[in-house]
Coordinates of C-alpha atoms and ligand atoms in Angstrom, one line a residue:
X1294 CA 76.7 76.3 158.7
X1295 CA 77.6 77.3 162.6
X1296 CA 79.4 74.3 164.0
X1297 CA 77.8 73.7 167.4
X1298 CA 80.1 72.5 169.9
X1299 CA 78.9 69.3 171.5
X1300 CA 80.1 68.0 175.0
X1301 CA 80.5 65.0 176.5
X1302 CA 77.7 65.2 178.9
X1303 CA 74.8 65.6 176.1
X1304 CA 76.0 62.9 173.7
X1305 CA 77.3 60.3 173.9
X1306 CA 80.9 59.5 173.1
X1307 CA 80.4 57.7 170.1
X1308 CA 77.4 60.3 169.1
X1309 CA 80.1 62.7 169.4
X1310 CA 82.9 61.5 167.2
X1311 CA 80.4 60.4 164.3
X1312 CA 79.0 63.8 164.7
X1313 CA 82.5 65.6 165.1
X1314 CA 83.0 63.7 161.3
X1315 CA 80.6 66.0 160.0
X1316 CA 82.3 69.1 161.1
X1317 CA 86.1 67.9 160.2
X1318 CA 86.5 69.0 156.7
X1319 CA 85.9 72.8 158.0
X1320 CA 88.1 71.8 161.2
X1321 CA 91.1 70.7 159.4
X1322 CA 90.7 74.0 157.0
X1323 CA 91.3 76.5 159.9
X1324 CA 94.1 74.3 161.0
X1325 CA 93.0 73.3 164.5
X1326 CA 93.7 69.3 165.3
X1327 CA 90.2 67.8 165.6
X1328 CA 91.9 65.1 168.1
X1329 CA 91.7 68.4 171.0
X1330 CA 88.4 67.9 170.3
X1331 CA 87.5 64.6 171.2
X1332 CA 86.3 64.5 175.2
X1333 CA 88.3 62.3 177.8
X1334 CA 87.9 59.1 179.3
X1335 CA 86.4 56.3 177.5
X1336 CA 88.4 52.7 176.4
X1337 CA 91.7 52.7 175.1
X1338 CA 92.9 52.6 171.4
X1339 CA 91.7 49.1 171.3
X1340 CA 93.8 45.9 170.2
X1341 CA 94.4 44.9 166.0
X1342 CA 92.2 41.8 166.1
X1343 CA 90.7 42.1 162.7
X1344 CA 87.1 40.4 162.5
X1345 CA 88.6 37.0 163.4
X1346 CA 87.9 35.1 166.5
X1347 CA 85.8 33.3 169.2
X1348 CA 85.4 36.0 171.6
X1349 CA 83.0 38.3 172.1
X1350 CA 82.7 41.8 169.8
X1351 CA 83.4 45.2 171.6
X1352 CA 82.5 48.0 169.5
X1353 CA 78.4 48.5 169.0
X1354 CA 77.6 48.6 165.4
X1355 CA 77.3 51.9 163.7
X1356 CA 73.7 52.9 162.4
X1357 CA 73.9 56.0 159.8
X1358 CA 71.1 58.3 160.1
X1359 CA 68.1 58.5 157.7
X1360 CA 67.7 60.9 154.8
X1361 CA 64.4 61.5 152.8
X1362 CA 65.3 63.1 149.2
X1363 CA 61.5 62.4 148.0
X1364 CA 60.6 65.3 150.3
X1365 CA 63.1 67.6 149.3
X1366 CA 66.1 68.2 148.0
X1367 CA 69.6 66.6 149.3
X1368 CA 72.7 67.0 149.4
X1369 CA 75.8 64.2 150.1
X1370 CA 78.9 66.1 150.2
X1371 CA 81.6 63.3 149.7
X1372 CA 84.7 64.5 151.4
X1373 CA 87.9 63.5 153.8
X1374 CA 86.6 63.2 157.1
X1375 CA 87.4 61.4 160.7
X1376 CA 85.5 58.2 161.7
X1377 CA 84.7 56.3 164.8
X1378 CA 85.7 51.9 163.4
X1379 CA 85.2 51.0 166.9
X1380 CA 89.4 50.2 168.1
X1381 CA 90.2 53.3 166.4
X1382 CA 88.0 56.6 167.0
X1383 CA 89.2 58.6 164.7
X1384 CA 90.1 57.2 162.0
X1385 CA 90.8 59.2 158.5
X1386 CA 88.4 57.8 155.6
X1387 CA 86.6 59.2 152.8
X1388 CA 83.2 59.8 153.5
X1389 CA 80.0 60.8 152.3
X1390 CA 77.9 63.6 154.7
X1391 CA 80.6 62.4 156.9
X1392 CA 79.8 58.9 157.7
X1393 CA 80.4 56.0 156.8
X1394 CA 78.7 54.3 155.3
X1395 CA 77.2 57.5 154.7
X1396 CA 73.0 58.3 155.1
X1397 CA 70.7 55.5 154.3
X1398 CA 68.6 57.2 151.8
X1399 CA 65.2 55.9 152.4
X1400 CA 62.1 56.8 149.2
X1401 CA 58.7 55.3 148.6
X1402 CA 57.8 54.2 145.3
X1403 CA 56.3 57.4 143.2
X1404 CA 58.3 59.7 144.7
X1405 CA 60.2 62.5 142.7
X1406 CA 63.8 62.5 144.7
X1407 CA 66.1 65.5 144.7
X1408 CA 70.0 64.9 145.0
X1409 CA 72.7 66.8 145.0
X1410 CA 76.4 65.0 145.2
X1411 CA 78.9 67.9 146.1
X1412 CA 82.1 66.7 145.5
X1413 CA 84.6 67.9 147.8
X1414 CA 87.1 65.4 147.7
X1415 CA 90.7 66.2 146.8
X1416 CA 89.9 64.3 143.1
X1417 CA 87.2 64.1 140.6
X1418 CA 84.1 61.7 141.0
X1419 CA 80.3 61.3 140.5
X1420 CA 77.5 59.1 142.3
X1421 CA 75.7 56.6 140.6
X1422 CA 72.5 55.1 142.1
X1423 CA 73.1 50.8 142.3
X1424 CA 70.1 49.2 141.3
X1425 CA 67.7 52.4 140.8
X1426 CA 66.4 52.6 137.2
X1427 CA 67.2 55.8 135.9
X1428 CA 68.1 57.4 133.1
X1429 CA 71.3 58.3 131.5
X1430 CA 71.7 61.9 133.0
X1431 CA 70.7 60.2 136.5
X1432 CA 72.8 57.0 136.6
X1433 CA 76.4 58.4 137.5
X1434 CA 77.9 57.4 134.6
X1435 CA 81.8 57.8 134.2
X1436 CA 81.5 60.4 131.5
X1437 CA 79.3 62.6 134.2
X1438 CA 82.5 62.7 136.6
X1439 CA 82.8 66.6 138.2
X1440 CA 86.2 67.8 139.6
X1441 CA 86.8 68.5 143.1
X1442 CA 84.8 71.5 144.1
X1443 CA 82.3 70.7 142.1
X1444 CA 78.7 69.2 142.6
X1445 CA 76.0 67.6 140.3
X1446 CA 72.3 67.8 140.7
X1447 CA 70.1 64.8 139.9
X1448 CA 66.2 64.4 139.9
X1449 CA 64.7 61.4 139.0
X1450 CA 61.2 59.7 139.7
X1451 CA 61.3 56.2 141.6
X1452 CA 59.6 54.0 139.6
X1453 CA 60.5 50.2 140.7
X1454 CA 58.8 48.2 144.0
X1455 CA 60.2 48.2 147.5
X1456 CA 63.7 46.9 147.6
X1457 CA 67.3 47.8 148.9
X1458 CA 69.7 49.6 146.7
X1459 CA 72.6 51.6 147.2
X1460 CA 74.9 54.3 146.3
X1461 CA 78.9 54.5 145.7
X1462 CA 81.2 56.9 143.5
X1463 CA 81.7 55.8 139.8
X1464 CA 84.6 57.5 138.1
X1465 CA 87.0 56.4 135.4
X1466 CA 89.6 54.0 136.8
X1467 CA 88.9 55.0 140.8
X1468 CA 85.9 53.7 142.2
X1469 CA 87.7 50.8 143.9
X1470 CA 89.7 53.2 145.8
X1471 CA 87.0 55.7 146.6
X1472 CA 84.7 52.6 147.7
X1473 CA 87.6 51.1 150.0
X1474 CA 88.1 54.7 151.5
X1475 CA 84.6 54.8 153.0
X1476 CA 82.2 56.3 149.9
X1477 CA 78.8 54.2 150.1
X1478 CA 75.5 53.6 151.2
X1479 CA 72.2 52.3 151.4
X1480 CA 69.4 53.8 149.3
X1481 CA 66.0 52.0 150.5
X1482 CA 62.2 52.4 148.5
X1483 CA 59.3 51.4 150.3
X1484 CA 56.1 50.7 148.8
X1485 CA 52.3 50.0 150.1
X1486 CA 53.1 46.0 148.9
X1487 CA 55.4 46.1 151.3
X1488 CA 54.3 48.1 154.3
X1489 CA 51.0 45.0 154.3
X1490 CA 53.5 42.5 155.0
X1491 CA 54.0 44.1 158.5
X1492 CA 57.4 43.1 158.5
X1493 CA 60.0 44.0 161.6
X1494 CA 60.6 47.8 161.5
X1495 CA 62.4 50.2 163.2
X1496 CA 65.1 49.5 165.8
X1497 CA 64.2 45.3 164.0
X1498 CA 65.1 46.6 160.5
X1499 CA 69.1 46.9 160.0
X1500 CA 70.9 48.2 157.2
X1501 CA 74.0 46.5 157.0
X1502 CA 76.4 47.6 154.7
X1503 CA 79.3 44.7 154.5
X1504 CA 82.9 45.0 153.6
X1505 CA 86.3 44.5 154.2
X1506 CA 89.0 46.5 154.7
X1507 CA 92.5 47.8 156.0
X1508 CA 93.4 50.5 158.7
X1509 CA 97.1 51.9 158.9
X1510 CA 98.9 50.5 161.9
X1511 CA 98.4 53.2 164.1
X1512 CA 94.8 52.9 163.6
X1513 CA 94.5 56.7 162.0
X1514 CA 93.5 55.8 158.3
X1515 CA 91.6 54.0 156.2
X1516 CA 93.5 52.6 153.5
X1517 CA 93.7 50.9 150.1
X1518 CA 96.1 48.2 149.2
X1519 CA 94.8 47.3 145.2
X1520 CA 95.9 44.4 143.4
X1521 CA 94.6 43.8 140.0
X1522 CA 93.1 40.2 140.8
X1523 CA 90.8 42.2 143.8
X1524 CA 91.1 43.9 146.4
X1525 CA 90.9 42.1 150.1
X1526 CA 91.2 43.4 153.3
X1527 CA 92.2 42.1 156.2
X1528 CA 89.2 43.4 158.7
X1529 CA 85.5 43.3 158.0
X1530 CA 83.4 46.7 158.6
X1531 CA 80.3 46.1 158.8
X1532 CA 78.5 49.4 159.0
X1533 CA 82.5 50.8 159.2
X1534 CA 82.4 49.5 162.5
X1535 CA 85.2 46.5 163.3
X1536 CA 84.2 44.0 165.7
X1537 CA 80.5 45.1 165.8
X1538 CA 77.6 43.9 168.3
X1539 CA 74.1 44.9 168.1
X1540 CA 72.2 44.7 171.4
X1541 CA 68.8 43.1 170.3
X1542 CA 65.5 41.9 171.6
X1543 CA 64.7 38.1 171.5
X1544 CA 62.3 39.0 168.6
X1545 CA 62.2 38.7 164.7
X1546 CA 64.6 40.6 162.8
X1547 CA 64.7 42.1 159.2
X1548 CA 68.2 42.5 157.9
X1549 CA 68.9 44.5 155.0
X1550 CA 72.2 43.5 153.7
X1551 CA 74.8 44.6 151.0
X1552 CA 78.2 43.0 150.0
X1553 CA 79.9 46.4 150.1
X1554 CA 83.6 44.7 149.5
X1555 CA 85.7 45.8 146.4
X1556 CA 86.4 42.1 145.4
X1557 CA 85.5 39.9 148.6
X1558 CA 82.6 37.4 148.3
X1559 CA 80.7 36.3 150.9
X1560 CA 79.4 33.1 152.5
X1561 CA 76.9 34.6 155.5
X1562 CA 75.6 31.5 158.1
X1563 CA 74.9 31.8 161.6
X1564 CA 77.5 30.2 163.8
X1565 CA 74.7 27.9 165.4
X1566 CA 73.5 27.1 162.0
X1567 CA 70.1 28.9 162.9
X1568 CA 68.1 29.4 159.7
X1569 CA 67.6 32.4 157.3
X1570 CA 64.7 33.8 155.8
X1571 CA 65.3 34.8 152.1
X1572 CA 62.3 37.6 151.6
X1573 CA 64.1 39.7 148.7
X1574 CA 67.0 40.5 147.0
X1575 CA 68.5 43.0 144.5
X1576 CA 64.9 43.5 142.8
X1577 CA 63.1 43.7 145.8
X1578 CA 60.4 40.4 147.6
X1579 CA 61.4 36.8 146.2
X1580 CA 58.4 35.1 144.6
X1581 CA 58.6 33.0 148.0
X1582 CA 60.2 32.7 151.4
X1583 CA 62.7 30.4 151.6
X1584 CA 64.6 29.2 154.4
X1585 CA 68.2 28.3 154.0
X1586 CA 71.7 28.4 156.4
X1587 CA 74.2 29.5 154.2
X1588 CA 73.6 32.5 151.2
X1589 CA 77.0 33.4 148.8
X1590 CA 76.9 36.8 148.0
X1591 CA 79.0 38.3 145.7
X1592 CA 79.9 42.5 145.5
X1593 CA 77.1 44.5 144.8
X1594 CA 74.3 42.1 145.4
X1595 CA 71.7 42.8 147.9
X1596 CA 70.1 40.5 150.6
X1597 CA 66.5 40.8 152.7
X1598 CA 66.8 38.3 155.2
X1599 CA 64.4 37.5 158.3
X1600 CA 66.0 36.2 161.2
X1601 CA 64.5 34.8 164.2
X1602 CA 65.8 35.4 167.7
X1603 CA 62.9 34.0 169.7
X1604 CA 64.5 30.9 170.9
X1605 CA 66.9 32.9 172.9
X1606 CA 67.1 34.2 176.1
X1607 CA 68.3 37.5 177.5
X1608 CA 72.3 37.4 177.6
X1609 CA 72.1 35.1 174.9
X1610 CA 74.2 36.1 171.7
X1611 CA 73.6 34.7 167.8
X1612 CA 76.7 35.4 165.7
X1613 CA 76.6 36.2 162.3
X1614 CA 79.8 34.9 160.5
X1615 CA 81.3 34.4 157.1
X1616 CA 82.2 31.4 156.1
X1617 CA 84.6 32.0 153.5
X1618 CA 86.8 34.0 155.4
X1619 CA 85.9 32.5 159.2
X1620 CA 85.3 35.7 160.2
X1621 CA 82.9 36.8 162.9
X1622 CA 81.1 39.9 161.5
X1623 CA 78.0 40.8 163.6
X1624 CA 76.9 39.5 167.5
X1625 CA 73.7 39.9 168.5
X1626 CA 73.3 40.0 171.7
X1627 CA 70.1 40.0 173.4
X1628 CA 69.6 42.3 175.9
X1629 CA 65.7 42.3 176.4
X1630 CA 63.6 39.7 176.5
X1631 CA 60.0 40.4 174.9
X1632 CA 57.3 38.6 173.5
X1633 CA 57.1 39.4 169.5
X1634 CA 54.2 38.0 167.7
X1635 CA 55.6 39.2 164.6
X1636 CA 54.5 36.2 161.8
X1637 CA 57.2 35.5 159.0
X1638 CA 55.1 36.0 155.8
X1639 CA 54.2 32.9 153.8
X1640 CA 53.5 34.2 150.7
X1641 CA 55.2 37.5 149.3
X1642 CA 53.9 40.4 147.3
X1643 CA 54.1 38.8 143.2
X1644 CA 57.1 40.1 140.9
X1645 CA 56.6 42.0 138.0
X1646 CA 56.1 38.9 135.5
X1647 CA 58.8 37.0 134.4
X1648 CA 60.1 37.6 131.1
X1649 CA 60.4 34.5 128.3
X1650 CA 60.6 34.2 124.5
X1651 CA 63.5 36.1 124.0
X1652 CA 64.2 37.5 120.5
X1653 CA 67.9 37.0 120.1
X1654 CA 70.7 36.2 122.6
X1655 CA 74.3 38.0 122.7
X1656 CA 77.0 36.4 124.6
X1657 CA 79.8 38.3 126.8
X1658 CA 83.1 36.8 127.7
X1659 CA 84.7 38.1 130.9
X1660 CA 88.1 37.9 130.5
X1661 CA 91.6 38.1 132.4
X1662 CA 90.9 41.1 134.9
X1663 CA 89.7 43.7 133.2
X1664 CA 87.9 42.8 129.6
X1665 CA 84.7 41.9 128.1
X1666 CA 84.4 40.1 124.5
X1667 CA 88.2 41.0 124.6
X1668 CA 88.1 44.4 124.8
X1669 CA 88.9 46.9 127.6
X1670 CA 86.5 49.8 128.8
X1671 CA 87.3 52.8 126.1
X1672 CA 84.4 56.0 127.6
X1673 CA 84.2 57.0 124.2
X1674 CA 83.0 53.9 122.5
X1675 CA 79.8 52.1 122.2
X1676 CA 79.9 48.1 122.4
X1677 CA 76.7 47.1 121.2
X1678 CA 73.4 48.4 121.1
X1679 CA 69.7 47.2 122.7
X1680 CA 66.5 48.0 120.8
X1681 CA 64.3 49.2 123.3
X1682 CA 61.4 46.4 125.1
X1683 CA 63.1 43.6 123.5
X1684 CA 63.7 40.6 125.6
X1685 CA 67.2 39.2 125.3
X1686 CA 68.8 36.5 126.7
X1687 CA 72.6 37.2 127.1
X1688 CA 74.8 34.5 128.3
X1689 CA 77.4 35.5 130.3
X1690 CA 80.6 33.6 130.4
X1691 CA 84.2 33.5 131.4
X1692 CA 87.8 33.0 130.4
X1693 CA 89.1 32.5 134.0
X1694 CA 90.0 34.8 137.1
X1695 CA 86.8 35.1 138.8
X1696 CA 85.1 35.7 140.3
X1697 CA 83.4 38.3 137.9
X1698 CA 80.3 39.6 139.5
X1699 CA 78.5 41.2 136.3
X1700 CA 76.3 43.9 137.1
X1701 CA 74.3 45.5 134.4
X1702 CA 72.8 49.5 134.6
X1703 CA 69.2 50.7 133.3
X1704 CA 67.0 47.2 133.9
X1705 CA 66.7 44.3 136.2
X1706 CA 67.1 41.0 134.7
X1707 CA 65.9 37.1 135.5
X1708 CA 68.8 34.5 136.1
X1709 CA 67.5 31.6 134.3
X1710 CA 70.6 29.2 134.6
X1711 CA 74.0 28.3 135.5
X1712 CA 76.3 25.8 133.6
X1713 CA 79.8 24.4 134.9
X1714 CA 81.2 25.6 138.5
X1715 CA 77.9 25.7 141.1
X1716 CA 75.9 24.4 138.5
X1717 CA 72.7 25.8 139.5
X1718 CA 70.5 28.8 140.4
X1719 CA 70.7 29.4 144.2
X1720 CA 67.4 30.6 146.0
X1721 CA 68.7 34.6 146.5
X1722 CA 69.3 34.6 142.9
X1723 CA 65.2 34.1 142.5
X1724 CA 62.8 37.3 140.8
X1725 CA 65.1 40.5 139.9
X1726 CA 68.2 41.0 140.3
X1727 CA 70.8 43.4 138.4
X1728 CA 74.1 41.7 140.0
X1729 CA 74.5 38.2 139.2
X1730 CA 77.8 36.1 140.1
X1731 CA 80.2 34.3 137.6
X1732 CA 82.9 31.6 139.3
X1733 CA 85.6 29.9 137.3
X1734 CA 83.7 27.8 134.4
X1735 CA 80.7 28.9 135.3
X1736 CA 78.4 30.1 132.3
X1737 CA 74.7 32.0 133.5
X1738 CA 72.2 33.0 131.4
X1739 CA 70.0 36.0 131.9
X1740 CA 66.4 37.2 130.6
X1741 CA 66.5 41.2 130.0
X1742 CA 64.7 44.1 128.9
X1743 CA 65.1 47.3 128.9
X1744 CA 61.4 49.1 129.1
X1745 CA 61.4 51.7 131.6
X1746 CA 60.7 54.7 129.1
X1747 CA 65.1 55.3 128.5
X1748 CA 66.7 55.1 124.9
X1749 CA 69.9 55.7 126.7
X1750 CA 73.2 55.2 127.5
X1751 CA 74.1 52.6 130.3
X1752 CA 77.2 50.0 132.0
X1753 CA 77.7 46.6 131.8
X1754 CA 80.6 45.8 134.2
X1755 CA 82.1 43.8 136.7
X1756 CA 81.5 44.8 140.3
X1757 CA 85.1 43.4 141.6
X1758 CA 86.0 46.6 141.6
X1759 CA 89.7 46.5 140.1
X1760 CA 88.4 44.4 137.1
X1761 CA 85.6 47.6 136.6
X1762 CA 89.0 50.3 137.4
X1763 CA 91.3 48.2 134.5
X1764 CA 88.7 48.0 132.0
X1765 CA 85.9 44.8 133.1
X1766 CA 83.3 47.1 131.4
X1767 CA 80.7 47.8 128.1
X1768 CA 79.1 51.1 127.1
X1769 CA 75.9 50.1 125.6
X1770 CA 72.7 51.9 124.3
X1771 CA 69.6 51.6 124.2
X1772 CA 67.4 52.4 120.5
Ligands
C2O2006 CU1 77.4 49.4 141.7 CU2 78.1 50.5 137.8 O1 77.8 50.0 139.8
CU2007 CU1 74.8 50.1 139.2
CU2008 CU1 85.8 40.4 137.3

C-alpha cells in the first residue's frame, strides 16, 4: 500500500495522528521514529487528570470510521500501532485497522459479510463476533486462535434484527490483555424495522465504546495492570479518547453504547438527572420505551439510549457521568441551536416471541474467579450438551466474588428473574440479551434456545475478563 504523506494544512491535526496510526506498523519496520512525523504546533502534552472532575473536558471525542463487510470483503489487521487519547497524541496501544476502538462495522440484516482478521500482533489471537449468531467456524472460538502473521477468513450470513454488537480478540488466557491494549469495536445491523422508526441518524447516532483504562506516566503507552479479582483502570476512554466532549445540536440523540471495560461496571446518569430513553439493548429494540435516570451496565452488555437535548441552549453542556466511579465520561456541548422535530417512538418494532415452557433447567455456579460448576476452562473438554430448539431455563448462580457478568455464545436468551442482591429485573435487561449481570447473592434465571440452524460448538463465560483468562468458562454443544 503507498503510504501518502499527509500535511498539516489538509487534515486536521487530530485527522492526522489517527490516520498516521494506520501507517505506524510499516513506519516502525523501516526504523524511522513516527514522532518526526507528527506536524508542529497544537496543545501541549496535556495534564494526568483521569476522567474525574467538575471541569470542563478538552479532548473531542474520537469517532472511528465506518466499514461495510456485507458489500465485500474486509479486512481488520490487529496490530501495535500509535493513538491519539486526547492528553497524549501518540500513545502506543494495540489496535485494530489502527484505531481504537477500531472500525464500526455497520451490516443490514440478510447480508452475507466477508471478514478477514489478519493478525499481526507480536502473539497469537482470533476475533470473535459479540452478540452475532454464528456458527462454530465463525464465532472466534479459542481453539480457532492463529499465530502472529497469520489471518483467518470468516463469512457468515446476518440473520438476527437491528441491534449493536461488537467485536474483541478471544484467545486462550489473553483476551483481557489484548482488550485493555485497544482491540475492540462496534459491529452495528440495521434492518427495515428499524429504519421506520426514523430514529436520530448520522452525526445524532454515536457509537460509544466505554472503558477504563491506564496510560504509562509519560503518556506513551497503553497499559495493563491485571489482578485476578478484575481489572480497573484509573481513566475512562470512551471512544479511546480521555476527557472527551462532543459538540452537539440542541436536538435528540441516539446513543449506541457498550461497556467495553475488562471488569468495570457501570452506573450511566446524567449529571442534571435528565432522563434516558431505553429503546434496545444487547438483542436489539425493547418491547417498550422506557424512561429511566440511572442504567447499571455490566461488561459486555449493550445500550440504545435516546437522549434529549432540546431544553438546552447553545453553550449549554449535558454531562454524561458514571456514578459508580464519579467520573465524568462524555460532555455535550451544544454548539448549534436547531429546531429538531424528531418524535421519540412510543411503541417499538415487536421481539421475536418470548420463549416459555421450558423442558428442563440446568443450573451453573460461578465460582471464586475463574470456575463454573467447580471446574476451570480445560479447550479440550465438553461441559454439557444442548439438544438443539429446546427451551431451557438455566439458573445462574454464584459462590461470591462478583460481579460475574455471564455471557453466553450461539443464542440470545430472556432474563426472567433475579433472586437475592438487586432483587429484580431492571428495564435494559427487557427482550434479548446474551450478557446478563450476576452481583454477590444474586441468583437469575434465563429462558434459552438454541435454533438458529447450528449443532455446534459454543462459550459460556464470564465477561470480567480475568475470571474468562483464569478459567470463568464452559465448552458446550449443541445436538
Ligand atoms: Cu464478548 Cu465470548 O465474548
Ligand atoms: Cu460473545
Ligand atoms: Cu466473574
Amino acid at each position: 500500500m503507498p503510504a501518502r504523506e499527509p500535511t498539516s494544512s489538509d487534515l486536521t491535526r487530530r485527522t492526522f495522528l489517527r490516520t498516521g496510526a494506520l501507517t505506524v506498523g510499516a513506519v516502525a519496520a523501516s526504523g524511522i521514529g513516527v514522532a518526526t512525523a507528527a506536524p508542529g504546533g497544537g496543545k501541549g502534552g496535556g495534564g494526568d487528570k483521569g476522567g474525574k472532575g467538575g471541569g470542563a473536558m478538552t479532548n473531542p471525542l474520537y469517532l472511528p470510521p465506518t466499514l461495510d463487510p456485507g458489500a465485500g470483503l474486509v479486512t481488520l489487521t490487529a496490530a501495535p500501532g500509535l493513538v491519539d487519547l486526547g492528553p497524549y497524541n501518540a500513545a502506543s496501544a494495540w489496535v485494530y485497522n489502527g484505531g481504537m476502538p477500531g472500525p464500526t462495522l455497520e451490516v443490514s440484516t440478510g447480508d452475507t459479510v466477508q471478514l478477514r482478521f489478519q493478525n499481526d500482533l507480536p502473539e497469537g489471537s482470533i476475533t470473535h463476533w459479540h452478540g452475532m449468531v454464528v456458527d462454530h467456524d465463525n464465532d472466534g472460538h479459542p481453539n480457532q486462535e492463529v499465530e502472529a502473521g497469520s489471518h483467518y477468513d470468516y463469512a457468515f450470513p446476518i440473520v438476527q434484527r437491528a441491534t449493536m454488537n461488537w467485536y474483541h480478540p478471544h484467545p486462550h488466557e489473553r483476551t483481557g490483555k489484548q482488550v485493555a491494549l485497544g482491540l475492540a469495536g462496534a459491529f452495528i445491523i440495521r434492518d427495515a424495522q428499524e429504519a421506520a422508526l426514523g430514529l436520530p441518524a448520522g452525526v445524532r447516532e454515536l457509537p460509544l465504546v466505554i472503558r477504563d483504562g491506564d496510560v504509562d506516566r509519560e503518556g506513551t503507552a497503553v497499559i495493563y495492570k491485571p489482578k485476578s479479582s478484575g481489572y480497573e483502570g484509573k481513566k475512562a476512554f470512551v471512544n479511546g479518547t480521555l476527557e472527551p466532549y462532543v459538540e452537539v445540536d440542541n436536538a435528540l440523540y441516539r446513543l449506541r453504547v457498550l461497556n467495553g471495560a475488562n471488569g468495570r461496571i457501570f452506573r450511566f446518569a446524567f449529571a442534571d438527572g435528565r432522563g434516558m430513553t431505553l429503546i434496545g439493548n444487547d438483542g436489539g429494540f425493547l418491547p417498550a420505551p422506557e424512561t429511566v435516570t440511572e442504567i447499571e451496565l455490566s461488561n459486555g452488555e449493550r445500550l440504545d439510549l435516546l437522549v434529549d437535548l432540546r431544553d438546552l441552549d447553545k453553550n449549554d453542556t449535558a454531562m454524561l457521568v458514571d456514578r459508580n466511579s464519579g467520573w465524568d465520561l462524555l460532555e455535550f456541548r451544544v454548539v448549534r441551536s436547531v429546531n429538531d422535530t424528531t418524535l421519540i417512538p412510543t411503541s417499538l418494532p415487536a421481539p421475536p416471541a418470548p420463549l416459555s415452557d421450558p423442558v428442563r433447567t440446568r443450573t451453573f455456579s460461578f465460582d471464586g474467579m475463574g470456575k463454573i460448576n467447580g471446574l476451570e476452562y480445560a479447550m479440550e473438554r465438553i461441559d454439557f450438551e444442548v439438544p438443539y430448539g429446546q427451551t431451557e431455563r438455566w439458573v445462574l448462580t454464584t459462590g461470591g466474588n462478583a460481579p460475574h457478568p455471564v455471557h453466553i455464545h450461539g443464542t440470545y436468551f430472556q432474563v426472567v428473574s433475579r433472586t437475592g442482591g438487586r432483587g429484580q429485573v431492571f428495564p435494559w435487561e427487557r427482550g434479548w440479551k446474551d450478557t446478563v449481570l450476576l452481583q454477590d447473592g444474586e441468583t437469575v434465571e434465563i429462558l434459552i434456545r438454541f435454533d438458529h440452524g447450528h449443532k455446534d460448538l459454543y462459550l459460556m463465560h464470564c465477561h470480567k475478563l480475568e475470571h474468562e483468562d483464569r478459567g470463568m468458562m464452559s465448552n458446550f454443544l449443541v445436538v
